[in-house]
Each structure stands twice: as C-alpha cells, then as structure tokens.
Coordinates of C-alpha atoms in Angstrom, one line a residue:
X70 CA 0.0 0.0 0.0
X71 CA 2.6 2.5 1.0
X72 CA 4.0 1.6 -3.0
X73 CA 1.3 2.3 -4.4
X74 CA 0.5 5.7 -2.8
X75 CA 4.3 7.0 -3.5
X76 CA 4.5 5.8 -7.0
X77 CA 2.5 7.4 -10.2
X78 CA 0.8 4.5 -10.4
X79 CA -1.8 5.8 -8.1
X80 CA -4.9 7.6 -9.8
X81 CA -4.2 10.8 -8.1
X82 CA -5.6 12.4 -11.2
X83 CA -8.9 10.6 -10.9
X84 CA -9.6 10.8 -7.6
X85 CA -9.0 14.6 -7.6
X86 CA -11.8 14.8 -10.6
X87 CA -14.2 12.5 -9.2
X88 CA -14.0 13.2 -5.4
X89 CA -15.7 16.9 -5.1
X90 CA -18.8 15.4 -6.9
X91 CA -18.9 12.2 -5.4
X92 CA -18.6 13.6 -1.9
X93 CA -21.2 16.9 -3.0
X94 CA -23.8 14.2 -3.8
X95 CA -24.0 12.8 -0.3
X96 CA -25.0 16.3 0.6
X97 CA -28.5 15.1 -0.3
X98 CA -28.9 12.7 2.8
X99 CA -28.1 16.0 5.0
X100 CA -30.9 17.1 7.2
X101 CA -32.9 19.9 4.9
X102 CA -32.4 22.4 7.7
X103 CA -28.8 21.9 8.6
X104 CA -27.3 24.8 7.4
X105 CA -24.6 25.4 8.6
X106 CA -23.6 21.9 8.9
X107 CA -23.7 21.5 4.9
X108 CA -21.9 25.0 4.7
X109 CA -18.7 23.6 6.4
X110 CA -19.3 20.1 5.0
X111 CA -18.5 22.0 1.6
X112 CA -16.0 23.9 2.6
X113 CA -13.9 20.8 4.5
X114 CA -14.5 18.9 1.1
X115 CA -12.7 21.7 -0.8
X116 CA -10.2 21.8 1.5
X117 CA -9.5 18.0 1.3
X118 CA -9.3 18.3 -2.7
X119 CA -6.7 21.2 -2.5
X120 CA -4.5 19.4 0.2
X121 CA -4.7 16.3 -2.3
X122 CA -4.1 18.2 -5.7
X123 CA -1.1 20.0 -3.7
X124 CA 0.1 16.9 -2.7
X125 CA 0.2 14.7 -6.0
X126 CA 1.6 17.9 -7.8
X127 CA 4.8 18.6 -4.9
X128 CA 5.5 15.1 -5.2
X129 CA 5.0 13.0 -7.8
X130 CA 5.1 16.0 -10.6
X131 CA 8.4 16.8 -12.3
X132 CA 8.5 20.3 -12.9
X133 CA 11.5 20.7 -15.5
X134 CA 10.2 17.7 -17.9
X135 CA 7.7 19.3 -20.6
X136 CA 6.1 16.1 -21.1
X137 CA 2.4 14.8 -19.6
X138 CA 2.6 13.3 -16.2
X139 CA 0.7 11.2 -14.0
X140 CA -1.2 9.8 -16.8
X141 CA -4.0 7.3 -16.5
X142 CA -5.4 5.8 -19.3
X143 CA -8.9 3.3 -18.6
X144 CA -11.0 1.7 -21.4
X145 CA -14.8 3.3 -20.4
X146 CA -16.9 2.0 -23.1
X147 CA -15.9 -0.7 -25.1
X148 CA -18.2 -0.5 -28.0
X149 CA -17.9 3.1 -28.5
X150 CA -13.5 2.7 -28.1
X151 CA -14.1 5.5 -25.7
X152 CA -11.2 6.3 -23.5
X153 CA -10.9 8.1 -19.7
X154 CA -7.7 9.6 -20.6
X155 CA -6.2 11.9 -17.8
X156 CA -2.7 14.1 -17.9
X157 CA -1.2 17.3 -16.6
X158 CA 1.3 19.2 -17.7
X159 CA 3.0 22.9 -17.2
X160 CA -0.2 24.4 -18.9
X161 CA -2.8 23.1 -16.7
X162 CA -1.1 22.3 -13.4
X163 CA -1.3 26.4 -13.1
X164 CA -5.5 26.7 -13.3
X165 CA -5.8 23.2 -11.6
X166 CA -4.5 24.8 -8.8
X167 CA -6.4 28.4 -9.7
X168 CA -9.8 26.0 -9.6
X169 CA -9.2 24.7 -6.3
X170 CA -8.0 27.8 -4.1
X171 CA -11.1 29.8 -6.2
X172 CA -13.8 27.5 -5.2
X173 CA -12.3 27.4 -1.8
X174 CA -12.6 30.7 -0.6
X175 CA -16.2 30.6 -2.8
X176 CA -17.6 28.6 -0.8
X177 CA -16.7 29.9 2.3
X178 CA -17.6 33.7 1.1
X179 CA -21.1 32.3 0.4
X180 CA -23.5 33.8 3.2
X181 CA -25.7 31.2 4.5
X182 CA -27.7 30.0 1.8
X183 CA -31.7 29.9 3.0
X184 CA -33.3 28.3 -0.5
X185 CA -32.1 25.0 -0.8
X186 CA -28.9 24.8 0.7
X187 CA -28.2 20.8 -0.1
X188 CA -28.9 21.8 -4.0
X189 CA -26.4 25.1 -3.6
X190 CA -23.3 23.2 -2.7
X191 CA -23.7 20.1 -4.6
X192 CA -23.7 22.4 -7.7
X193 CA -20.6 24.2 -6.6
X194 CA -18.6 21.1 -5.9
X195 CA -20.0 19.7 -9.4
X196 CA -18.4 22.6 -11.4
X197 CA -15.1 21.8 -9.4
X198 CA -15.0 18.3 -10.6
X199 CA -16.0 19.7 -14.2
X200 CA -13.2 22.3 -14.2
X201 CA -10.5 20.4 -12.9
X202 CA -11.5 17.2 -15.3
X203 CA -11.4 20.0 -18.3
X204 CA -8.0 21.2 -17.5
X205 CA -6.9 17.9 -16.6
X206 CA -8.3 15.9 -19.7
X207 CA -6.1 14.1 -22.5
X208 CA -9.2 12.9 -24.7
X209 CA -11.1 14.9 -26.8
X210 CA -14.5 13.0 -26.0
X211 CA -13.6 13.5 -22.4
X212 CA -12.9 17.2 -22.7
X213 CA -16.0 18.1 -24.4
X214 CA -17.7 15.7 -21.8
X215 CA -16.0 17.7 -18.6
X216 CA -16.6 21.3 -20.5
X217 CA -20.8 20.6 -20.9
X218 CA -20.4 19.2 -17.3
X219 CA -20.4 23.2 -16.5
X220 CA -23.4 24.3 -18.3
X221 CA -25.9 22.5 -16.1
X222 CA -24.3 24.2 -12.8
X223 CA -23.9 27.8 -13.7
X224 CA -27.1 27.6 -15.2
X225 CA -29.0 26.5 -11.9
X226 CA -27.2 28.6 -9.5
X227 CA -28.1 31.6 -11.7
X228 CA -31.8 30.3 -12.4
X229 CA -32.6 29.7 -8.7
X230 CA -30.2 32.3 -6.9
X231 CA -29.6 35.6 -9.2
X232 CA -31.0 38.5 -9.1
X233 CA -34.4 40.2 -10.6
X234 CA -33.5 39.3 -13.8
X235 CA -32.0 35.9 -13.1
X236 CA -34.0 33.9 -15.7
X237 CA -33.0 36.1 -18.5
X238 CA -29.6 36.2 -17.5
X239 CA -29.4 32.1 -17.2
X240 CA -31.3 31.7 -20.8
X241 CA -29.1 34.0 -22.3
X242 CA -25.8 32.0 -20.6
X243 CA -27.0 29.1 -21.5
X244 CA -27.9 29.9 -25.4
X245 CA -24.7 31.2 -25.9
X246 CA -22.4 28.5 -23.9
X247 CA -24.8 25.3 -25.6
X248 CA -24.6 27.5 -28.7
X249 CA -20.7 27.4 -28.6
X250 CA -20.7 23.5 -27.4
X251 CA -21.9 22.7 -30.5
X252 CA -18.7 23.9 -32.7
X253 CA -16.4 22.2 -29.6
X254 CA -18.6 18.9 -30.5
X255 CA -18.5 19.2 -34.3
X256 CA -14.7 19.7 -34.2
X257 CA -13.8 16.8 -31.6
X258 CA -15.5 15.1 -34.3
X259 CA -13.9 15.9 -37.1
X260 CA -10.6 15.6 -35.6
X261 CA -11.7 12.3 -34.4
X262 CA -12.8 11.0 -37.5
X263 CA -10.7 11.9 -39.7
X264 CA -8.1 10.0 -41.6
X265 CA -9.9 6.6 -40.1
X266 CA -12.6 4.4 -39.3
X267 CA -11.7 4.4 -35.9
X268 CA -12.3 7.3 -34.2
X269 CA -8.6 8.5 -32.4
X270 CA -9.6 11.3 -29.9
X271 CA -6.1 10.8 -28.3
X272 CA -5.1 13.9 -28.0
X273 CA -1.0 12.7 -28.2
X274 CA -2.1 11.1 -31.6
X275 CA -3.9 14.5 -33.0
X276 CA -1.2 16.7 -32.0
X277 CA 1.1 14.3 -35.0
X278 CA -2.0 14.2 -36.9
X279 CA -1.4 16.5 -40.4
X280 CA -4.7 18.2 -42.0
X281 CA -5.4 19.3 -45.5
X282 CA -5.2 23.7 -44.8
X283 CA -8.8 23.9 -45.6
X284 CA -10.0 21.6 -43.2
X285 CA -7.6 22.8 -40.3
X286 CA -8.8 26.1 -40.8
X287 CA -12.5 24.7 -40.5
X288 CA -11.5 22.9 -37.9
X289 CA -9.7 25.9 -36.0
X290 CA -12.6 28.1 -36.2
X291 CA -15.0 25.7 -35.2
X292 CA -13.0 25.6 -31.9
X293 CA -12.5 29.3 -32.0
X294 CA -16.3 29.8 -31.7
X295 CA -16.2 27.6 -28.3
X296 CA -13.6 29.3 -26.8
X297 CA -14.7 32.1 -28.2
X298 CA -18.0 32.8 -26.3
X299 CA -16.4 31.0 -22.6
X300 CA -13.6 33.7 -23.0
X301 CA -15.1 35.3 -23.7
X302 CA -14.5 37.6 -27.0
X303 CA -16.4 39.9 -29.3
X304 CA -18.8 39.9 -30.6
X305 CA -19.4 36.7 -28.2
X306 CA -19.6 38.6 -25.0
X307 CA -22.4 40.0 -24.5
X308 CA -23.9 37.1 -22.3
X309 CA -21.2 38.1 -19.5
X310 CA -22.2 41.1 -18.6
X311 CA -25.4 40.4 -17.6
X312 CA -24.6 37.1 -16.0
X313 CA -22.3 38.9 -13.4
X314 CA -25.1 41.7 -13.2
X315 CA -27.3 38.7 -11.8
X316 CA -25.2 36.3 -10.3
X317 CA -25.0 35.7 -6.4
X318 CA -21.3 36.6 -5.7
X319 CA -20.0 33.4 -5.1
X320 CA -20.9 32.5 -8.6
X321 CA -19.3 35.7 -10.3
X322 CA -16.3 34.4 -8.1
X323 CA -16.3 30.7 -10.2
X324 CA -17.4 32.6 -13.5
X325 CA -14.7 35.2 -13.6
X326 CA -12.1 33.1 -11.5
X327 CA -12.1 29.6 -13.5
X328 CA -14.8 29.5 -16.1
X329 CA -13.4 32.5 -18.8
X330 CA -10.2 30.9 -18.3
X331 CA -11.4 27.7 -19.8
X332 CA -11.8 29.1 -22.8
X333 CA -8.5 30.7 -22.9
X334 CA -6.7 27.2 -22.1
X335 CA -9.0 25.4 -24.9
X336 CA -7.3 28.1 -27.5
X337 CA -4.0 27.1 -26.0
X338 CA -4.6 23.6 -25.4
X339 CA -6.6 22.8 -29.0
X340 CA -6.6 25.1 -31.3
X341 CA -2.4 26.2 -30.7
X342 CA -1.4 23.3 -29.8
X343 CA -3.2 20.4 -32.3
X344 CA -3.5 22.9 -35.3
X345 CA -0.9 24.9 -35.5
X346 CA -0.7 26.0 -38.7
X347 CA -4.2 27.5 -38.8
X348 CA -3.4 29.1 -35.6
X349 CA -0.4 31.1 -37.9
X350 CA -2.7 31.7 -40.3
X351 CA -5.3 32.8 -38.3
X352 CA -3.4 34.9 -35.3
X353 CA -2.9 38.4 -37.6
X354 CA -6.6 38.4 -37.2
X355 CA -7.1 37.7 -33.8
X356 CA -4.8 39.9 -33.1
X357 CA -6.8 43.0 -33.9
X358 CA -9.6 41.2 -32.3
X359 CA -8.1 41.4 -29.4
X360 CA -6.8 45.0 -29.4
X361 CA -10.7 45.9 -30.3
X362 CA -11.4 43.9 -27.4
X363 CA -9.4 45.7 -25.0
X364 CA -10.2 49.3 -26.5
X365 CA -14.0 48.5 -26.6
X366 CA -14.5 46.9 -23.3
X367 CA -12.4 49.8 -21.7
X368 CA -14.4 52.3 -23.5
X369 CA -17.7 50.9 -22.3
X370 CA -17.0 49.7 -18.9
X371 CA -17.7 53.7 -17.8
X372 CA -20.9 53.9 -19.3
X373 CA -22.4 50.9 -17.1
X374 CA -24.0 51.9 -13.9
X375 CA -24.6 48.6 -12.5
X376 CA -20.9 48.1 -10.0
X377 CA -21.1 44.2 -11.2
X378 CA -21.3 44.8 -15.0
X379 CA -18.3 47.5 -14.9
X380 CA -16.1 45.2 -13.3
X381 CA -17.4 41.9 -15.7
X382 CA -16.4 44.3 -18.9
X383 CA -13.0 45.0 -17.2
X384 CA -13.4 41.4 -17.5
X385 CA -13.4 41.5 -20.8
X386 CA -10.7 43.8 -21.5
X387 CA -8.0 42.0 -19.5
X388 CA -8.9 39.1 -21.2
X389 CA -8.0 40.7 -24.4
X390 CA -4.4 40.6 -23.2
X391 CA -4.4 36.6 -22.7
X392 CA -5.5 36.4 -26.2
X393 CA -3.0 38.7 -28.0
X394 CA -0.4 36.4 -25.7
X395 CA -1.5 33.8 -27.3
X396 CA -1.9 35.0 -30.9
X397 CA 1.9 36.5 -30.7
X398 CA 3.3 32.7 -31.4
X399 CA 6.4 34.0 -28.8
X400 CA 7.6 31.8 -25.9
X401 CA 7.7 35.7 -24.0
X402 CA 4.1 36.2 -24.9
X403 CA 2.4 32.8 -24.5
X404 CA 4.3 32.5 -20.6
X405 CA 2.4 36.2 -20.5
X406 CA -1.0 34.8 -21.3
X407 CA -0.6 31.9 -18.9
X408 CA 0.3 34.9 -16.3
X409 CA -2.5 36.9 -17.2
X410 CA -5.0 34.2 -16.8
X411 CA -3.5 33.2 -13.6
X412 CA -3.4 36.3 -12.5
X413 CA -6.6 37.8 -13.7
X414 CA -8.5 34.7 -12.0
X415 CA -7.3 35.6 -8.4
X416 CA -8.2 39.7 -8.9
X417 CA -11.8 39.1 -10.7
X418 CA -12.9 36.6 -8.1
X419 CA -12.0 39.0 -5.8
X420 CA -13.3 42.2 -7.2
X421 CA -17.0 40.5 -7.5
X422 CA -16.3 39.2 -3.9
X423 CA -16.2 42.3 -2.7
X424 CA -19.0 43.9 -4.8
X425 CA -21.2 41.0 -2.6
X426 CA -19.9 42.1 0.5
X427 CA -20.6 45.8 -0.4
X428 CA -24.1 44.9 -1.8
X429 CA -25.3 42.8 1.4
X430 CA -24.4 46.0 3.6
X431 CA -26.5 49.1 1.0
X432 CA -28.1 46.7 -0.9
X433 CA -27.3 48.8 -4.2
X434 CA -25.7 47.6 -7.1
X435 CA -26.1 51.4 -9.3
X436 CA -23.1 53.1 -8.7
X437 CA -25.0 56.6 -9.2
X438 CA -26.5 56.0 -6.1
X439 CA -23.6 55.5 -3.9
X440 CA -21.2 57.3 -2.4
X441 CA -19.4 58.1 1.3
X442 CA -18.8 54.6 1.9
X443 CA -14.9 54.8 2.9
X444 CA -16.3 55.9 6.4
X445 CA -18.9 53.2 7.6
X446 CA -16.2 50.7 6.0
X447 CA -13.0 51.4 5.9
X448 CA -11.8 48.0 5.9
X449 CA -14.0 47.2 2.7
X450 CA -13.2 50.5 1.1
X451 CA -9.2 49.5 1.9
X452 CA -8.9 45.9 -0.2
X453 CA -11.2 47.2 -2.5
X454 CA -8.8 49.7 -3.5
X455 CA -6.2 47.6 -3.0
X456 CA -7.2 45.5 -5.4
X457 CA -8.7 47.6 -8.1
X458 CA -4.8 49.1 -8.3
X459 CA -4.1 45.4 -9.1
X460 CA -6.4 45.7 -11.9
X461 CA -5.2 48.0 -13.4
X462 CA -1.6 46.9 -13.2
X463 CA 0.0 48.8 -10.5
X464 CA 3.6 47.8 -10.5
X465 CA 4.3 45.3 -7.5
X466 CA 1.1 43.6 -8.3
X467 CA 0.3 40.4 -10.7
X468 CA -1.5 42.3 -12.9
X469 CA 1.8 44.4 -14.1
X470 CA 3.6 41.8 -14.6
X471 CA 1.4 39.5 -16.7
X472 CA 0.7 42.8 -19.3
X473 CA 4.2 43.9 -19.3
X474 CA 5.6 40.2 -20.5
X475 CA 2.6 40.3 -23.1
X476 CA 3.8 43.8 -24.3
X477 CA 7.7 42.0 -24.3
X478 CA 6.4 39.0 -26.5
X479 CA 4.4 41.3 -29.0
X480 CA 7.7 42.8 -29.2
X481 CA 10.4 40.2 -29.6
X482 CA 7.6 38.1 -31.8
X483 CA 9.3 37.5 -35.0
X484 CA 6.1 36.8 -36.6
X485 CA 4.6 40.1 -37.7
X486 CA 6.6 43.8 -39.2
X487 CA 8.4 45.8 -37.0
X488 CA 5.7 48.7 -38.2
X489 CA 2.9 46.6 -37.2
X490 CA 4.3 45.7 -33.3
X491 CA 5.0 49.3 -32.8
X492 CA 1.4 49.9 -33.8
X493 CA -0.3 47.3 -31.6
X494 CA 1.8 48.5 -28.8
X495 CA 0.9 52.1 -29.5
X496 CA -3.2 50.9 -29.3
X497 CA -2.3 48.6 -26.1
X498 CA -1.1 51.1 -24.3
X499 CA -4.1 53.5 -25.1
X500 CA -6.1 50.5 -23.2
X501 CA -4.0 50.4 -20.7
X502 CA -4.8 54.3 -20.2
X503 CA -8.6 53.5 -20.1
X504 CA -8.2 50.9 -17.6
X505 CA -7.4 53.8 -14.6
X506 CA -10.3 55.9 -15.6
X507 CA -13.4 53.3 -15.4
X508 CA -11.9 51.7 -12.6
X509 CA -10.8 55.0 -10.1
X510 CA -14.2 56.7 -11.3
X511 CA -15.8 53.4 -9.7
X512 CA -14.0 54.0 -6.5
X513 CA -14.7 57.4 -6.3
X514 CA -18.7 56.7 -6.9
X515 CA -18.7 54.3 -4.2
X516 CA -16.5 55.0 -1.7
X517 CA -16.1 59.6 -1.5
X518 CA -18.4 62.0 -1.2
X519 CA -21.3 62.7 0.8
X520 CA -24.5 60.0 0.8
X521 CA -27.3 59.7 3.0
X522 CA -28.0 56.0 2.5
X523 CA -31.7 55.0 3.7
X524 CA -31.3 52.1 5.3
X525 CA -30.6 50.7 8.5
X526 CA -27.2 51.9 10.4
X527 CA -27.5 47.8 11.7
X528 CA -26.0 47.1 7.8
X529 CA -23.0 49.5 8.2
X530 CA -21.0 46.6 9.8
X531 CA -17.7 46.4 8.0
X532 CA -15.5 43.6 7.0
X533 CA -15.8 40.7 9.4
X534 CA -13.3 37.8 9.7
X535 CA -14.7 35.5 7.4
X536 CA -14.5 38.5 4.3
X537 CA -11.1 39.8 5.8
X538 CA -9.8 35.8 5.3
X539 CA -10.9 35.4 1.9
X540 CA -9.9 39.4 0.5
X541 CA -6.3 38.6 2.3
X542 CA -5.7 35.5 0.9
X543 CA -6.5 36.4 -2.6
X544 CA -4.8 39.5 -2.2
X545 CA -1.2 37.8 -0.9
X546 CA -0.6 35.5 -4.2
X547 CA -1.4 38.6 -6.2
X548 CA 1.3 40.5 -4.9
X549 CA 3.6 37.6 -4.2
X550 CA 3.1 36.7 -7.8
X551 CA 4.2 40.5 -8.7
X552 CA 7.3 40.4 -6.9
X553 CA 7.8 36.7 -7.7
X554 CA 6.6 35.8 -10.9
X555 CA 9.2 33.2 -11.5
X556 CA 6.7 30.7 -9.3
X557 CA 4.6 30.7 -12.2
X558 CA 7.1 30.7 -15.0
X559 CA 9.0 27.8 -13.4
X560 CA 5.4 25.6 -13.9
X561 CA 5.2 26.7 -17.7
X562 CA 8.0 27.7 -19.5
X563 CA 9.7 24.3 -20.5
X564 CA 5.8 23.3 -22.1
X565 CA 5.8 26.7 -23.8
X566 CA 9.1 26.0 -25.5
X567 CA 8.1 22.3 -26.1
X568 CA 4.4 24.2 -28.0
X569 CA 6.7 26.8 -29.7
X570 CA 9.0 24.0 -31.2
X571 CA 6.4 21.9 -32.7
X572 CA 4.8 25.0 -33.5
X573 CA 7.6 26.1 -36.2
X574 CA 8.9 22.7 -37.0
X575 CA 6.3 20.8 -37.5

C-alpha cells in the first residue's frame, strides 16, 4: 500500500476529478435544515481536494520535464472505443490549482444559503469536478464531456439564486455557452474521424495528426467559436455582462475566476497546440480582435452603472491581453498569457467578492446611487482599493507583470513587421490608459463624497473575519506573484518551449 500511494501508479488524477462530486452528492442525505452543517461540510470537502491536488503535484510531478505526467489511461466504453484519458502538464497544473483555491474561498464567502442549501453546494462542488476534469483531460470525448459538465451548474445557481432578472440572464448563458458546445462537439469530431474508421480522440495522436489547410482552418474556427464565447470575446460577450449583473457573488467568483479561463486554455490547449498552422494563419486576425477587445470593453465599462457589469467588462478587457499572448506565437508572450490568466483569475474573483460584500451591507448595485462609503467601512473600502490598483496593473502587483511580458512578447515576436508591433503596442497602451479611468471613477462613486444611505445603520457593519480571510488570501498571491513571478514561469515555460517548437517545425 505504502507503494502504491508514492508511486505514479496511483490515480491521483482521478480521484482529484471524481471526489468533489462524489462527496457533494451525499449532501443530499443531510438534514434539509442543517445549514450550517452543509456550509462547512463544503467547505472541508474543498479543502480536502486542495491538500490532495497540492500533494500529488509537490511530489510526484516533475516540474522541468515538458512532457504529460501522471497519466491514467482506462477503457470506459468498449463498443464506443471510448477512452478516460487523464494528464497534466505545465499548462494546466497552473489553473488546476487556480480551480481549487477559487472554489475554496467561494464557498466559504457564500453567506448562509436559506433556498435550498443541499442543491447550492452540490452544484458548486460539481463545477469543481467539471473544471478540474477539463483542465486535466487528454481525450477529446472526455474534454467536451467535462466542459458541458459546467453548463448544467452555472445555469441552476443563476436560475434559482440571481437577481431580478435571473431567468433572463441564465437563458441567455445558457444559449450562448450550448450554442458554442456545439462547434467544440462538431470539431472533436472531425478531428476524431478523420483520416480513419476508428475514431482516435487521443489527443497525443492528434497533436502528429497532419490536415489538408482547408480543413484545419475549418477545424480551427469551429474551436475558435467555443472558446470564443467561454472567454469570452467579441462579438461573443455579451452574455457576461449580464450574467455577473445577476449572479449571487459566489458564482461571479467561479465565472470570472475559472470558467473564462477555460476558454482561454481550450485556445491554448486545441486550437495552438493540435493545429498549428491554422493558428499562424489565423493569429494576424485575432490579433486585432483582441486590441478591439481591449479598446472597446475599456471604452464601455464607464458607461455601465450597475458596480457588477463594470467590473465583468474590465473582465473583458483583460482578457483581451491573454488572447493577443496567445496570438503572438512567442515563448515571452504565450508564458504572458498563462500569467495573465492566472493572475486575472485571483483579482476578478475577488473584485465581484467584494462587490457581494458591499451589496449585502447598501443593498445597491447602481453606482449613481452611492457614495461616502470609505467611512462606515474602511476595511472594505481599503482591499477594495487595494485590489482595483491590481487591476489595473500597479507595479508590485500580478497584474503588471502579466501585461508587461505580453507587451515583451508582442515585441520580440518575429512573426509580424516591425511597423505593425509598434502599432499594436501604440493601441495597447491606449487600453491600458482607459483601464485607470473606469476603474478609479468606480472607487470614487462608491466610496467619496457625501451620501445619505436610507437604510438601516445595523448594515454599516464592515468587513468581518470570514470577508477579511478570503480578500487577504487572494490579495497575498497577487502580490507575491508580482514580486515573484518566476513561481509561475518555473510551472510553464519548458511546455511553452516544447508548444513553440512543434509549433515552427512541425
């Protein structure tokens, strides 16, 4: 026994995908009124999963070899020749652990939840199990699989605990994201089937697979489409903003944390890594996509007077930089992107945590109608400001960082014209000037000035130890990440190098 648990023959990989939804479902012989007992049952389940994940990674996961490790590789259905395929490597080791801490402090940021508690929590452990298996997968059936595994989640925890306009908000998410599943499935497919009768969903075997260019190109922006609308980008977007307008805040905290940066790994993961030279082809274009992105996004973020939908299109406009990381086919950039999606996932999940913990003491969400706020809470007003300078990229802070290495790789890319990079930097850096305005104007409608709120002087409590826990420990790997940043590099730059190389030798 002791063998078998300090070898890689154990199925670390499965039990870390399987647990949180296994152990969620037994939430359902809980007593219907034990509230508080299922809120900490939750929370001790995460907990377990992100000792275990730490664990198998410290130990049994080689951090210099580019290569998959602790694979597992199980016949599931016979007829169908349907693999459970499992792997990690330096891209996905990063968000595995980005999934876990995320959900974590999620959970225990959600206030006590008084419709349907058992149904609350088994739905936030289910879209842990479906994130890390999507990260974690190394078959394209399997991927697809884990990614719909997300859809039925998000969906009910907007339906059943959003805001006034919760069921337009979930129909919307759910037209869009089903919508986009449809190119992911149509693409596994024809990568699957192509080039044989039986279907090789490997994906090992599809990353030495060669395509006719029209059909790689078909192929790549079938895949494109999916990513397109999790990321999300434009014209795809517009389901986000109005999802975080209705979400509870522990959901915001999964959607902008983990779920957009699904769609940026699937770009990485797919659509750089198994066809490659669509992705060449393809990237000039994307690449004024995603200065548009970042433009628009920062241009319209000022005009929304809902706190939630300002921060969900600052969203959008960081995520801009992951993609022109990606589309600048540089080792500098694409170690940028990975950055930026690491680092974006710990300072969105905790900008929509704190818009909760402001809306549960005013219950306001227009930003019009605040004001004065740094008084009553100067603890809130404090980390909030904190960590809208993180936002928007205050040197010392992850943010910086991540955007500087992207500018670096758009730079040293020896892709595009010397002309052209001066030009994309020139229109990156006016983005990066927007970013200050929509997101100090936010702190200065909330938190200065004079307001005369009326409600109850029992809600000006401010930050209590539970909200100081959770804004602290996201806040610490942020800034340890921007005076460190070689913690994440050291996870992802040999698998960079290894994508790069097949990328222009292949």
């Amino acid at each position: 026994m002791y063998l078998v648990f300090t070898t890689n023959y154990f199925p670390w990989l499965t039990i870390v995908v399987l647990f949180p939804i296994f152990a969620g479902s037994l939430l359902f012989f809980f007593p219907h009124r034990g509230n508080k007992v299922i809120r900490w049952y939750t929370i001790c389940i995460c907990i377990l999963e992100l000792l275990i994940t730490t664990y198998a990674f410290c130990y049994h996961f080689e951090f210099d070899d580019p290569l998959i490790q602790l694979t597992e590789d199980y016949k599931w259905i016979r007829f169908f020749d349907f693999y459970w395929r499992l792997g990690i490597d330096g891209l996905s080791i990063g968000p595995i652990l980005l999934t876990g801490f995320i959900t974590t402090l999620a959970t225990l940021a959600a206030r006590p939840v008084t419709r349907d508690p058992r149904l609350f929590h088994f739905l936030m452990l289910a879209m842990y199990s479906g994130q890390i298996g999507s990260f974690s997968s190394r078959d394209l059936l399997l991927f697809f699989l884990m990614w719909e595994l997300e859809l039925i989640p998000v969906y009910l925890l907007l339906s059943m605990w959003g805001g006034k306009k919760r069921l337009y908000s979930a129909t919307k998410f759910i037209l869009y994201t089903a919508g986009g599943s449809i190119f992911l499935l149509m693409g596994v497919l024809g990568i699957g089937l192509y080039g044989s009768n039986q279907p090789t969903l490997n994906f090992e075997t599809s990353a030495n697979q060669s395509y006719p260019v029209a059909l790689e190109i078909i192929l790549y922006i079938g895949f494109l489409i999916a990513f397109a609308v999790k990321s999300p980008i434009i014209p795809l977007h517009t389901w986000l903003p109005d999802t975080h307008g209705e979400a509870h805040y522990s959901t915001c905290m999964l959607l902008a944390g983990i779920l957009l940066k699904m769609g940026a790994y699937g770009l990485v993961r797919i659509n750089m890594e198994l066809l490659p030279y669509a992705h060449s082809i393809v990237s000039p274009w994307l690449m004024i996509v995603g200065i548009i992105q970042i433009i628009y996004a920062a241009s319209t973020s000022p005009g929304q007077r809902n706190l939630k939908k300002r921060i969900a299109y600052s969203s959008v406009s960081h995520m801009g930089f992951i993609i022109l990381g990606i589309v600048s086919i540089s080792d500098t950039g694409l170690n940028g992107a990975i950055l930026q999606i690491i680092s974006h996932g710990f300072i969105g999940a905790a900008l929509f945590f704190l818009a909760g913990t402001s809306y549960d003491r005013i219950r306001l969400v227009y930003l019009d109608e605040m004001g004065g706020m740094a008084i009553p809470i100067p603890k809130i007003f404090t980390t909030f400001s904190i960590l809208s300078m993180a936002s928007l990229a205050l040197p010392g802070m992850s943010g910086f960082v991540a955007e500087l290495i992207v500018f670096f790789g758009i730079i040293t890319s020896q892709k595009y014209l010397l002309m052209t990079k001066i030009l994309i930097t020139f229109v990156m850096a006016i983005g990066m000037i927007l970013t200050p305005i929509y997101l100090l104007s936010m702190l200065r409608q909330m938190f200065y000035g004079y307001k005369f709120f009326n409600v109850p002087t029992s809600y000006f409590f401010d930050s209590g130890p539970r909200e100081l826990f959770v804004s602290i420990s996201i806040l610490l790997p942020v800034i340890g990440i921007g005076i460190y940043p070689d913690f994440v590099f050291s996870l992802s730059v040999d698998k960079v190098e290894a994508v790069l190389s097949n990328f222009f030798y292949k």
